[in-house]
Every structure is written in C-alpha cells, then in structure tokens.
Amino acid sequence: MQNGYLHFEFKIQREDKFDSLKVVIPNHWYSPDLRIDTKYPYNAFEIIVNGQIELKAKAAVFLQSMPFTQDREFLDLEVLYIGQSYGVDGARTAPDRLKSHSTLQNIYSEAIINNPDSEIWLALASFEQINLMLFDGRTKFTDQELEEDSIRFNKIQRGI
C-alpha cells in the first residue's frame, strides 16, 4: 500500500517463462490492516481487511476488468469447442449435459498435459431470435406468415 493505492504484481506464465505485470488500484478500504492471500496454483486471491475477506477474485477475471493501456495478449482466448444443448420442456440442459460430456473431458485432459499454464473456461449462452419487422421491400410473405406477423404485432401492442 502506498499513497492510498494497492500495488500488485502478477506473474503470468507462458510455457516455461514468467512475465511480470504490475497493477495499481485505489485502496477503498483505507486500512493499514490489509493483506493479500493466495495459494497454489495462485490463480485466485483474497484481499483481507481487518480480518474480513473483502474481495475474492480469480486472477484472470480480475485482470480482464483492469483498464490497461498496454498489450493484453496474456488474456487472449481460444475457442476449443462449441456445443449445443436444447433445454426445452424438460430436455437436458447444458449443465446436465456437460457432467458427462466426453468431448469436454478430452479437452480437459489434453489441456492439463499440454498447456498447464492455461485455464479452461466454460461459457454457456442462450440465444433467442426475435424478428419484429423487415423493410427490404423485396421479400414476399405467405398469407400464413402475414397472419402470424399480425398476431405478434397485436401482442406487442397489448404488452403481452
């Protein structure tokens, strides 16, 4: 702690080398009884103020939230797999499917062996398309499509 700021130094492993990244953040706790705890494998840490945990963070997520002006190459992400799950009307959801997903298990086992300096993150997303209107003037609609559009439009007007 120095002049109301906390000074961190992160060690970023790239294969068998380590780069140093210095981070300075405001000390919003204004306490001299402040310490940072981390344990092996040092990918998460806690800020403890007056004996109480005030902040728990994964290092990579914390660093992503920092407004760096320098190169952020160490946060480069690579998509290893894109899967799909349908959770409609009681079908298996993505979390249920991932519990015994062989492709995910293979990715984890290869990554641990070949890239121990990397982390694997799962990102689950849900996408739903809503098309309210189209203005291209060229599209021809069937009577059924026009009727469905009219029903949707009336629902929107009524706030349903």
PDB file of N, CA and C in Angstrom, residues 51-148:
ATOM      1  N   GLY A  51      -9.131  -8.562   9.114  1.00  0.00           N
ATOM      2  CA  GLY A  51      -9.510  -9.946   9.369  1.00  0.00           C
ATOM      3  C   GLY A  51     -10.705 -10.435   8.576  1.00  0.00           C
ATOM      4  N   GLN A  52     -11.322  -9.590   7.755  1.00  0.00           N
ATOM      5  CA  GLN A  52     -12.507  -9.963   6.980  1.00  0.00           C
ATOM      6  C   GLN A  52     -12.149 -10.016   5.492  1.00  0.00           C
ATOM      7  N   ILE A  53     -12.647 -11.029   4.806  1.00  0.00           N
ATOM      8  CA  ILE A  53     -12.438 -11.116   3.353  1.00  0.00           C
ATOM      9  C   ILE A  53     -13.305 -10.052   2.691  1.00  0.00           C
ATOM     10  N   GLU A  54     -12.664  -9.101   2.027  1.00  0.00           N
ATOM     11  CA  GLU A  54     -13.375  -8.016   1.352  1.00  0.00           C
ATOM     12  C   GLU A  54     -13.487  -8.230  -0.149  1.00  0.00           C
ATOM     13  N   LEU A  55     -12.578  -9.016  -0.699  1.00  0.00           N
ATOM     14  CA  LEU A  55     -12.607  -9.281  -2.130  1.00  0.00           C
ATOM     15  C   LEU A  55     -12.033 -10.662  -2.383  1.00  0.00           C
ATOM     16  N   LYS A  56     -12.773 -11.468  -3.146  1.00  0.00           N
ATOM     17  CA  LYS A  56     -12.293 -12.765  -3.637  1.00  0.00           C
ATOM     18  C   LYS A  56     -12.335 -12.672  -5.145  1.00  0.00           C
ATOM     19  N   ALA A  57     -11.234 -13.037  -5.798  1.00  0.00           N
ATOM     20  CA  ALA A  57     -11.220 -12.896  -7.251  1.00  0.00           C
ATOM     21  C   ALA A  57     -10.352 -13.962  -7.901  1.00  0.00           C
ATOM     22  N   LYS A  58     -10.787 -14.395  -9.080  1.00  0.00           N
ATOM     23  CA  LYS A  58      -9.921 -15.182  -9.957  1.00  0.00           C
ATOM     24  C   LYS A  58      -8.999 -14.170 -10.616  1.00  0.00           C
ATOM     25  N   ALA A  59      -7.728 -14.463 -10.673  1.00  0.00           N
ATOM     26  CA  ALA A  59      -6.757 -13.508 -11.212  1.00  0.00           C
ATOM     27  C   ALA A  59      -7.090 -13.114 -12.653  1.00  0.00           C
ATOM     28  N   ALA A  60      -7.415 -14.071 -13.502  1.00  0.00           N
ATOM     29  CA  ALA A  60      -7.685 -13.756 -14.901  1.00  0.00           C
ATOM     30  C   ALA A  60      -8.913 -12.864 -15.056  1.00  0.00           C
ATOM     31  N   VAL A  61      -9.960 -13.128 -14.272  1.00  0.00           N
ATOM     32  CA  VAL A  61     -11.162 -12.298 -14.338  1.00  0.00           C
ATOM     33  C   VAL A  61     -10.865 -10.895 -13.814  1.00  0.00           C
ATOM     34  N   PHE A  62     -10.126 -10.811 -12.724  1.00  0.00           N
ATOM     35  CA  PHE A  62      -9.728  -9.524 -12.155  1.00  0.00           C
ATOM     36  C   PHE A  62      -8.926  -8.708 -13.176  1.00  0.00           C
ATOM     37  N   LEU A  63      -7.966  -9.356 -13.826  1.00  0.00           N
ATOM     38  CA  LEU A  63      -7.131  -8.646 -14.798  1.00  0.00           C
ATOM     39  C   LEU A  63      -7.940  -8.188 -16.005  1.00  0.00           C
ATOM     40  N   GLN A  64      -8.953  -8.938 -16.390  1.00  0.00           N
ATOM     41  CA  GLN A  64      -9.791  -8.515 -17.505  1.00  0.00           C
ATOM     42  C   GLN A  64     -10.559  -7.246 -17.185  1.00  0.00           C
ATOM     43  N   SER A  65     -10.821  -6.997 -15.923  1.00  0.00           N
ATOM     44  CA  SER A  65     -11.579  -5.803 -15.546  1.00  0.00           C
ATOM     45  C   SER A  65     -10.702  -4.561 -15.425  1.00  0.00           C
ATOM     46  N   MET A  66      -9.400  -4.719 -15.530  1.00  0.00           N
ATOM     47  CA  MET A  66      -8.479  -3.588 -15.404  1.00  0.00           C
ATOM     48  C   MET A  66      -8.369  -2.826 -16.728  1.00  0.00           C
ATOM     49  N   PRO A  67      -8.407  -1.508 -16.671  1.00  0.00           N
ATOM     50  CA  PRO A  67      -8.317  -0.709 -17.907  1.00  0.00           C
ATOM     51  C   PRO A  67      -6.874  -0.505 -18.348  1.00  0.00           C
ATOM     52  N   PHE A  68      -6.230  -1.547 -18.804  1.00  0.00           N
ATOM     53  CA  PHE A  68      -4.830  -1.459 -19.216  1.00  0.00           C
ATOM     54  C   PHE A  68      -4.707  -0.679 -20.509  1.00  0.00           C
ATOM     55  N   THR A  69      -3.612   0.015 -20.633  1.00  0.00           N
ATOM     56  CA  THR A  69      -3.332   0.678 -21.901  1.00  0.00           C
ATOM     57  C   THR A  69      -2.307  -0.123 -22.686  1.00  0.00           C
ATOM     58  N   GLN A  70      -1.643  -1.040 -22.019  1.00  0.00           N
ATOM     59  CA  GLN A  70      -0.633  -1.837 -22.709  1.00  0.00           C
ATOM     60  C   GLN A  70      -1.250  -3.097 -23.300  1.00  0.00           C
ATOM     61  N   ASP A  71      -0.446  -3.871 -23.904  1.00  0.00           N
ATOM     62  CA  ASP A  71      -0.831  -5.107 -24.566  1.00  0.00           C
ATOM     63  C   ASP A  71      -1.513  -6.054 -23.581  1.00  0.00           C
ATOM     64  N   ARG A  72      -2.637  -6.629 -24.003  1.00  0.00           N
ATOM     65  CA  ARG A  72      -3.355  -7.590 -23.167  1.00  0.00           C
ATOM     66  C   ARG A  72      -3.278  -8.985 -23.782  1.00  0.00           C
ATOM     67  N   GLU A  73      -2.185  -9.262 -24.426  1.00  0.00           N
ATOM     68  CA  GLU A  73      -2.009 -10.536 -25.109  1.00  0.00           C
ATOM     69  C   GLU A  73      -2.195 -11.729 -24.168  1.00  0.00           C
ATOM     70  N   PHE A  74      -1.873 -11.541 -22.894  1.00  0.00           N
ATOM     71  CA  PHE A  74      -1.976 -12.647 -21.949  1.00  0.00           C
ATOM     72  C   PHE A  74      -3.427 -13.048 -21.694  1.00  0.00           C
ATOM     73  N   LEU A  75      -4.378 -12.216 -22.120  1.00  0.00           N
ATOM     74  CA  LEU A  75      -5.790 -12.546 -21.942  1.00  0.00           C
ATOM     75  C   LEU A  75      -6.414 -13.073 -23.235  1.00  0.00           C
ATOM     76  N   ASP A  76      -5.599 -13.417 -24.186  1.00  0.00           N
ATOM     77  CA  ASP A  76      -6.075 -13.931 -25.457  1.00  0.00           C
ATOM     78  C   ASP A  76      -6.803 -15.256 -25.211  1.00  0.00           C
ATOM     79  N   LEU A  77      -8.012 -15.359 -25.731  1.00  0.00           N
ATOM     80  CA  LEU A  77      -8.815 -16.559 -25.537  1.00  0.00           C
ATOM     81  C   LEU A  77      -8.880 -17.338 -26.837  1.00  0.00           C
ATOM     82  N   GLU A  78      -8.974 -18.637 -26.713  1.00  0.00           N
ATOM     83  CA  GLU A  78      -9.105 -19.513 -27.863  1.00  0.00           C
ATOM     84  C   GLU A  78     -10.321 -20.392 -27.653  1.00  0.00           C
ATOM     85  N   VAL A  79     -11.201 -20.437 -28.624  1.00  0.00           N
ATOM     86  CA  VAL A  79     -12.375 -21.297 -28.555  1.00  0.00           C
ATOM     87  C   VAL A  79     -11.945 -22.706 -28.928  1.00  0.00           C
ATOM     88  N   LEU A  80     -12.154 -23.639 -28.007  1.00  0.00           N
ATOM     89  CA  LEU A  80     -11.756 -25.028 -28.240  1.00  0.00           C
ATOM     90  C   LEU A  80     -12.915 -25.902 -28.709  1.00  0.00           C
ATOM     91  N   TYR A  81     -14.118 -25.494 -28.365  1.00  0.00           N
ATOM     92  CA  TYR A  81     -15.257 -26.341 -28.690  1.00  0.00           C
ATOM     93  C   TYR A  81     -16.530 -25.513 -28.589  1.00  0.00           C
ATOM     94  N   ILE A  82     -17.439 -25.740 -29.517  1.00  0.00           N
ATOM     95  CA  ILE A  82     -18.770 -25.134 -29.445  1.00  0.00           C
ATOM     96  C   ILE A  82     -19.763 -26.276 -29.507  1.00  0.00           C
ATOM     97  N   GLY A  83     -20.567 -26.386 -28.479  1.00  0.00           N
ATOM     98  CA  GLY A  83     -21.564 -27.444 -28.423  1.00  0.00           C
ATOM     99  C   GLY A  83     -22.953 -26.847 -28.439  1.00  0.00           C
ATOM    100  N   GLN A  84     -23.930 -27.714 -28.346  1.00  0.00           N
ATOM    101  CA  GLN A  84     -25.304 -27.259 -28.413  1.00  0.00           C
ATOM    102  C   GLN A  84     -26.156 -28.165 -27.533  1.00  0.00           C
ATOM    103  N   SER A  85     -27.070 -27.552 -26.814  1.00  0.00           N
ATOM    104  CA  SER A  85     -27.964 -28.321 -25.966  1.00  0.00           C
ATOM    105  C   SER A  85     -29.337 -27.681 -26.022  1.00  0.00           C
ATOM    106  N   TYR A  86     -30.351 -28.509 -26.045  1.00  0.00           N
ATOM    107  CA  TYR A  86     -31.707 -27.995 -26.050  1.00  0.00           C
ATOM    108  C   TYR A  86     -32.323 -28.268 -24.692  1.00  0.00           C
ATOM    109  N   GLY A  87     -32.767 -27.230 -24.008  1.00  0.00           N
ATOM    110  CA  GLY A  87     -33.368 -27.390 -22.698  1.00  0.00           C
ATOM    111  C   GLY A  87     -34.856 -27.120 -22.710  1.00  0.00           C
ATOM    112  N   VAL A  88     -35.536 -27.477 -23.786  1.00  0.00           N
ATOM    113  CA  VAL A  88     -36.954 -27.178 -23.926  1.00  0.00           C
ATOM    114  C   VAL A  88     -37.785 -28.297 -23.310  1.00  0.00           C
ATOM    115  N   ASP A  89     -38.775 -27.928 -22.527  1.00  0.00           N
ATOM    116  CA  ASP A  89     -39.739 -28.874 -21.947  1.00  0.00           C
ATOM    117  C   ASP A  89     -39.083 -30.073 -21.267  1.00  0.00           C
ATOM    118  N   GLY A  90     -38.122 -29.804 -20.399  1.00  0.00           N
ATOM    119  CA  GLY A  90     -37.526 -30.862 -19.597  1.00  0.00           C
ATOM    120  C   GLY A  90     -36.389 -31.609 -20.254  1.00  0.00           C
ATOM    121  N   ALA A  91     -36.032 -31.247 -21.479  1.00  0.00           N
ATOM    122  CA  ALA A  91     -34.883 -31.903 -22.116  1.00  0.00           C
ATOM    123  C   ALA A  91     -33.622 -31.540 -21.342  1.00  0.00           C
ATOM    124  N   ARG A  92     -32.558 -32.245 -21.603  1.00  0.00           N
ATOM    125  CA  ARG A  92     -31.311 -31.989 -20.873  1.00  0.00           C
ATOM    126  C   ARG A  92     -30.805 -30.583 -21.130  1.00  0.00           C
ATOM    127  N   THR A  93     -30.429 -29.920 -20.067  1.00  0.00           N
ATOM    128  CA  THR A  93     -29.854 -28.587 -20.189  1.00  0.00           C
ATOM    129  C   THR A  93     -28.348 -28.714 -20.353  1.00  0.00           C
ATOM    130  N   ALA A  94     -27.701 -27.601 -20.722  1.00  0.00           N
ATOM    131  CA  ALA A  94     -26.247 -27.619 -20.926  1.00  0.00           C
ATOM    132  C   ALA A  94     -25.499 -28.086 -19.676  1.00  0.00           C
ATOM    133  N   PRO A  95     -25.805 -27.567 -18.466  1.00  0.00           N
ATOM    134  CA  PRO A  95     -25.076 -28.056 -17.282  1.00  0.00           C
ATOM    135  C   PRO A  95     -25.250 -29.557 -17.058  1.00  0.00           C
ATOM    136  N   ASP A  96     -26.453 -30.076 -17.295  1.00  0.00           N
ATOM    137  CA  ASP A  96     -26.676 -31.520 -17.144  1.00  0.00           C
ATOM    138  C   ASP A  96     -25.863 -32.293 -18.176  1.00  0.00           C
ATOM    139  N   ARG A  97     -25.846 -31.805 -19.385  1.00  0.00           N
ATOM    140  CA  ARG A  97     -25.138 -32.482 -20.474  1.00  0.00           C
ATOM    141  C   ARG A  97     -23.624 -32.472 -20.254  1.00  0.00           C
ATOM    142  N   LEU A  98     -23.099 -31.397 -19.687  1.00  0.00           N
ATOM    143  CA  LEU A  98     -21.653 -31.269 -19.508  1.00  0.00           C
ATOM    144  C   LEU A  98     -21.094 -32.172 -18.409  1.00  0.00           C
ATOM    145  N   LYS A  99     -21.942 -32.648 -17.514  1.00  0.00           N
ATOM    146  CA  LYS A  99     -21.466 -33.507 -16.426  1.00  0.00           C
ATOM    147  C   LYS A  99     -20.770 -34.759 -16.942  1.00  0.00           C
ATOM    148  N   SER A 100     -21.234 -35.277 -18.069  1.00  0.00           N
ATOM    149  CA  SER A 100     -20.616 -36.497 -18.603  1.00  0.00           C
ATOM    150  C   SER A 100     -20.263 -36.335 -20.077  1.00  0.00           C
ATOM    151  N   HIS A 101     -19.876 -35.142 -20.460  1.00  0.00           N
ATOM    152  CA  HIS A 101     -19.595 -34.835 -21.863  1.00  0.00           C
ATOM    153  C   HIS A 101     -18.188 -35.293 -22.230  1.00  0.00           C
ATOM    154  N   SER A 102     -18.083 -36.274 -23.108  1.00  0.00           N
ATOM    155  CA  SER A 102     -16.776 -36.869 -23.428  1.00  0.00           C
ATOM    156  C   SER A 102     -15.845 -35.884 -24.129  1.00  0.00           C
ATOM    157  N   THR A 103     -16.375 -35.031 -24.997  1.00  0.00           N
ATOM    158  CA  THR A 103     -15.508 -34.060 -25.678  1.00  0.00           C
ATOM    159  C   THR A 103     -14.910 -33.088 -24.678  1.00  0.00           C
ATOM    160  N   LEU A 104     -15.711 -32.612 -23.752  1.00  0.00           N
ATOM    161  CA  LEU A 104     -15.203 -31.706 -22.714  1.00  0.00           C
ATOM    162  C   LEU A 104     -14.150 -32.401 -21.863  1.00  0.00           C
ATOM    163  N   GLN A 105     -14.381 -33.641 -21.503  1.00  0.00           N
ATOM    164  CA  GLN A 105     -13.400 -34.390 -20.713  1.00  0.00           C
ATOM    165  C   GLN A 105     -12.084 -34.553 -21.470  1.00  0.00           C
ATOM    166  N   ASN A 106     -12.166 -34.782 -22.784  1.00  0.00           N
ATOM    167  CA  ASN A 106     -10.952 -34.884 -23.600  1.00  0.00           C
ATOM    168  C   ASN A 106     -10.202 -33.553 -23.657  1.00  0.00           C
ATOM    169  N   ILE A 107     -10.930 -32.472 -23.792  1.00  0.00           N
ATOM    170  CA  ILE A 107     -10.291 -31.144 -23.825  1.00  0.00           C
ATOM    171  C   ILE A 107      -9.564 -30.892 -22.509  1.00  0.00           C
ATOM    172  N   TYR A 108     -10.219 -31.186 -21.389  1.00  0.00           N
ATOM    173  CA  TYR A 108      -9.576 -31.006 -20.087  1.00  0.00           C
ATOM    174  C   TYR A 108      -8.317 -31.857 -19.960  1.00  0.00           C
ATOM    175  N   SER A 109      -8.399 -33.115 -20.346  1.00  0.00           N
ATOM    176  CA  SER A 109      -7.237 -33.995 -20.162  1.00  0.00           C
ATOM    177  C   SER A 109      -6.074 -33.572 -21.053  1.00  0.00           C
ATOM    178  N   GLU A 110      -6.351 -33.171 -22.290  1.00  0.00           N
ATOM    179  CA  GLU A 110      -5.279 -32.689 -23.167  1.00  0.00           C
ATOM    180  C   GLU A 110      -4.690 -31.380 -22.660  1.00  0.00           C
ATOM    181  N   ALA A 111      -5.530 -30.489 -22.189  1.00  0.00           N
ATOM    182  CA  ALA A 111      -5.052 -29.187 -21.716  1.00  0.00           C
ATOM    183  C   ALA A 111      -4.157 -29.331 -20.493  1.00  0.00           C
ATOM    184  N   ILE A 112      -4.513 -30.201 -19.595  1.00  0.00           N
ATOM    185  CA  ILE A 112      -3.702 -30.394 -18.394  1.00  0.00           C
ATOM    186  C   ILE A 112      -2.315 -30.898 -18.761  1.00  0.00           C
ATOM    187  N   ILE A 113      -2.250 -31.759 -19.749  1.00  0.00           N
ATOM    188  CA  ILE A 113      -0.962 -32.322 -20.171  1.00  0.00           C
ATOM    189  C   ILE A 113      -0.167 -31.335 -21.018  1.00  0.00           C
ATOM    190  N   ASN A 114      -0.823 -30.721 -22.000  1.00  0.00           N
ATOM    191  CA  ASN A 114      -0.109 -29.899 -22.984  1.00  0.00           C
ATOM    192  C   ASN A 114      -0.029 -28.415 -22.648  1.00  0.00           C
ATOM    193  N   ASN A 115      -0.931 -27.916 -21.819  1.00  0.00           N
ATOM    194  CA  ASN A 115      -0.962 -26.485 -21.507  1.00  0.00           C
ATOM    195  C   ASN A 115      -1.230 -26.242 -20.026  1.00  0.00           C
ATOM    196  N   PRO A 116      -0.351 -26.676 -19.146  1.00  0.00           N
ATOM    197  CA  PRO A 116      -0.612 -26.478 -17.721  1.00  0.00           C
ATOM    198  C   PRO A 116      -0.577 -24.999 -17.317  1.00  0.00           C
ATOM    199  N   ASP A 117      -0.079 -24.133 -18.184  1.00  0.00           N
ATOM    200  CA  ASP A 117      -0.023 -22.704 -17.899  1.00  0.00           C
ATOM    201  C   ASP A 117      -1.288 -21.979 -18.354  1.00  0.00           C
ATOM    202  N   SER A 118      -2.309 -22.709 -18.770  1.00  0.00           N
ATOM    203  CA  SER A 118      -3.552 -22.105 -19.251  1.00  0.00           C
ATOM    204  C   SER A 118      -4.726 -22.555 -18.394  1.00  0.00           C
ATOM    205  N   GLU A 119      -5.809 -21.802 -18.495  1.00  0.00           N
ATOM    206  CA  GLU A 119      -7.046 -22.148 -17.810  1.00  0.00           C
ATOM    207  C   GLU A 119      -8.111 -22.452 -18.852  1.00  0.00           C
ATOM    208  N   ILE A 120      -9.047 -23.289 -18.483  1.00  0.00           N
ATOM    209  CA  ILE A 120     -10.189 -23.568 -19.348  1.00  0.00           C
ATOM    210  C   ILE A 120     -11.407 -22.947 -18.695  1.00  0.00           C
ATOM    211  N   TRP A 121     -12.121 -22.170 -19.480  1.00  0.00           N
ATOM    212  CA  TRP A 121     -13.352 -21.545 -19.003  1.00  0.00           C
ATOM    213  C   TRP A 121     -14.512 -22.069 -19.832  1.00  0.00           C
ATOM    214  N   LEU A 122     -15.615 -22.311 -19.177  1.00  0.00           N
ATOM    215  CA  LEU A 122     -16.834 -22.688 -19.873  1.00  0.00           C
ATOM    216  C   LEU A 122     -17.727 -21.459 -19.962  1.00  0.00           C
ATOM    217  N   ALA A 123     -18.224 -21.198 -21.128  1.00  0.00           N
ATOM    218  CA  ALA A 123     -19.142 -20.078 -21.321  1.00  0.00           C
ATOM    219  C   ALA A 123     -20.445 -20.639 -21.863  1.00  0.00           C
ATOM    220  N   LEU A 124     -21.493 -20.557 -21.071  1.00  0.00           N
ATOM    221  CA  LEU A 124     -22.799 -21.033 -21.502  1.00  0.00           C
ATOM    222  C   LEU A 124     -23.616 -19.823 -21.938  1.00  0.00           C
ATOM    223  N   ALA A 125     -24.291 -19.951 -23.053  1.00  0.00           N
ATOM    224  CA  ALA A 125     -25.075 -18.837 -23.581  1.00  0.00           C
ATOM    225  C   ALA A 125     -26.409 -19.345 -24.081  1.00  0.00           C
ATOM    226  N   SER A 126     -27.355 -18.468 -24.081  1.00  0.00           N
ATOM    227  CA  SER A 126     -28.676 -18.788 -24.601  1.00  0.00           C
ATOM    228  C   SER A 126     -29.017 -17.731 -25.648  1.00  0.00           C
ATOM    229  N   PHE A 127     -29.451 -18.188 -26.806  1.00  0.00           N
ATOM    230  CA  PHE A 127     -29.767 -17.275 -27.889  1.00  0.00           C
ATOM    231  C   PHE A 127     -31.214 -17.470 -28.307  1.00  0.00           C
ATOM    232  N   GLU A 128     -31.881 -16.369 -28.510  1.00  0.00           N
ATOM    233  CA  GLU A 128     -33.264 -16.424 -28.958  1.00  0.00           C
ATOM    234  C   GLU A 128     -33.445 -15.339 -30.003  1.00  0.00           C
ATOM    235  N   GLN A 129     -33.980 -15.700 -31.131  1.00  0.00           N
ATOM    236  CA  GLN A 129     -34.156 -14.727 -32.200  1.00  0.00           C
ATOM    237  C   GLN A 129     -35.535 -14.107 -32.112  1.00  0.00           C
ATOM    238  N   ILE A 130     -35.560 -12.800 -32.193  1.00  0.00           N
ATOM    239  CA  ILE A 130     -36.818 -12.079 -32.261  1.00  0.00           C
ATOM    240  C   ILE A 130     -36.723 -11.153 -33.470  1.00  0.00           C
ATOM    241  N   ASN A 131     -37.555 -11.381 -34.449  1.00  0.00           N
ATOM    242  CA  ASN A 131     -37.562 -10.559 -35.650  1.00  0.00           C
ATOM    243  C   ASN A 131     -38.885  -9.810 -35.674  1.00  0.00           C
ATOM    244  N   LEU A 132     -38.840  -8.513 -35.410  1.00  0.00           N
ATOM    245  CA  LEU A 132     -40.073  -7.751 -35.311  1.00  0.00           C
ATOM    246  C   LEU A 132     -40.560  -7.243 -36.666  1.00  0.00           C
ATOM    247  N   MET A 133     -39.652  -6.773 -37.499  1.00  0.00           N
ATOM    248  CA  MET A 133     -40.084  -6.261 -38.793  1.00  0.00           C
ATOM    249  C   MET A 133     -38.936  -6.271 -39.784  1.00  0.00           C
ATOM    250  N   LEU A 134     -39.303  -6.180 -41.043  1.00  0.00           N
ATOM    251  CA  LEU A 134     -38.333  -6.226 -42.120  1.00  0.00           C
ATOM    252  C   LEU A 134     -38.704  -5.145 -43.129  1.00  0.00           C
ATOM    253  N   PHE A 135     -37.724  -4.377 -43.616  1.00  0.00           N
ATOM    254  CA  PHE A 135     -38.001  -3.254 -44.503  1.00  0.00           C
ATOM    255  C   PHE A 135     -37.252  -3.326 -45.826  1.00  0.00           C
ATOM    256  N   ASP A 136     -37.037  -4.480 -46.370  1.00  0.00           N
ATOM    257  CA  ASP A 136     -36.243  -4.510 -47.592  1.00  0.00           C
ATOM    258  C   ASP A 136     -37.097  -4.357 -48.854  1.00  0.00           C
ATOM    259  N   GLY A 137     -38.419  -4.526 -48.774  1.00  0.00           N
ATOM    260  CA  GLY A 137     -39.298  -4.303 -49.919  1.00  0.00           C
ATOM    261  C   GLY A 137     -39.261  -5.392 -50.968  1.00  0.00           C
ATOM    262  N   ARG A 138     -38.356  -6.341 -50.842  1.00  0.00           N
ATOM    263  CA  ARG A 138     -38.241  -7.399 -51.846  1.00  0.00           C
ATOM    264  C   ARG A 138     -38.816  -8.719 -51.371  1.00  0.00           C
ATOM    265  N   THR A 139     -38.900  -8.892 -50.063  1.00  0.00           N
ATOM    266  CA  THR A 139     -39.321 -10.166 -49.500  1.00  0.00           C
ATOM    267  C   THR A 139     -40.822 -10.363 -49.711  1.00  0.00           C
ATOM    268  N   LYS A 140     -41.187 -11.525 -50.196  1.00  0.00           N
ATOM    269  CA  LYS A 140     -42.601 -11.883 -50.385  1.00  0.00           C
ATOM    270  C   LYS A 140     -43.004 -12.813 -49.249  1.00  0.00           C
ATOM    271  N   PHE A 141     -44.141 -12.513 -48.627  1.00  0.00           N
ATOM    272  CA  PHE A 141     -44.613 -13.296 -47.490  1.00  0.00           C
ATOM    273  C   PHE A 141     -45.843 -14.104 -47.878  1.00  0.00           C
ATOM    274  N   THR A 142     -45.960 -15.283 -47.272  1.00  0.00           N
ATOM    275  CA  THR A 142     -47.155 -16.105 -47.478  1.00  0.00           C
ATOM    276  C   THR A 142     -48.277 -15.537 -46.622  1.00  0.00           C
ATOM    277  N   ASP A 143     -49.500 -15.943 -46.926  1.00  0.00           N
ATOM    278  CA  ASP A 143     -50.645 -15.497 -46.128  1.00  0.00           C
ATOM    279  C   ASP A 143     -50.480 -15.925 -44.668  1.00  0.00           C
ATOM    280  N   GLN A 144     -49.936 -17.120 -44.441  1.00  0.00           N
ATOM    281  CA  GLN A 144     -49.733 -17.615 -43.085  1.00  0.00           C
ATOM    282  C   GLN A 144     -48.714 -16.739 -42.339  1.00  0.00           C
ATOM    283  N   GLU A 145     -47.615 -16.358 -43.006  1.00  0.00           N
ATOM    284  CA  GLU A 145     -46.606 -15.505 -42.369  1.00  0.00           C
ATOM    285  C   GLU A 145     -47.189 -14.140 -42.026  1.00  0.00           C
ATOM    286  N   LEU A 146     -48.004 -13.587 -42.939  1.00  0.00           N
ATOM    287  CA  LEU A 146     -48.634 -12.286 -42.674  1.00  0.00           C
ATOM    288  C   LEU A 146     -49.577 -12.374 -41.484  1.00  0.00           C
ATOM    289  N   GLU A 147     -50.319 -13.471 -41.378  1.00  0.00           N
ATOM    290  CA  GLU A 147     -51.240 -13.666 -40.247  1.00  0.00           C
ATOM    291  C   GLU A 147     -50.462 -13.796 -38.936  1.00  0.00           C
ATOM    292  N   GLU A 148     -49.348 -14.579 -38.948  1.00  0.00           N
ATOM    293  CA  GLU A 148     -48.524 -14.739 -37.748  1.00  0.00           C
ATOM    294  C   GLU A 148     -47.908 -13.402 -37.332  1.00  0.00           C
TER     295      GLU A 148
END
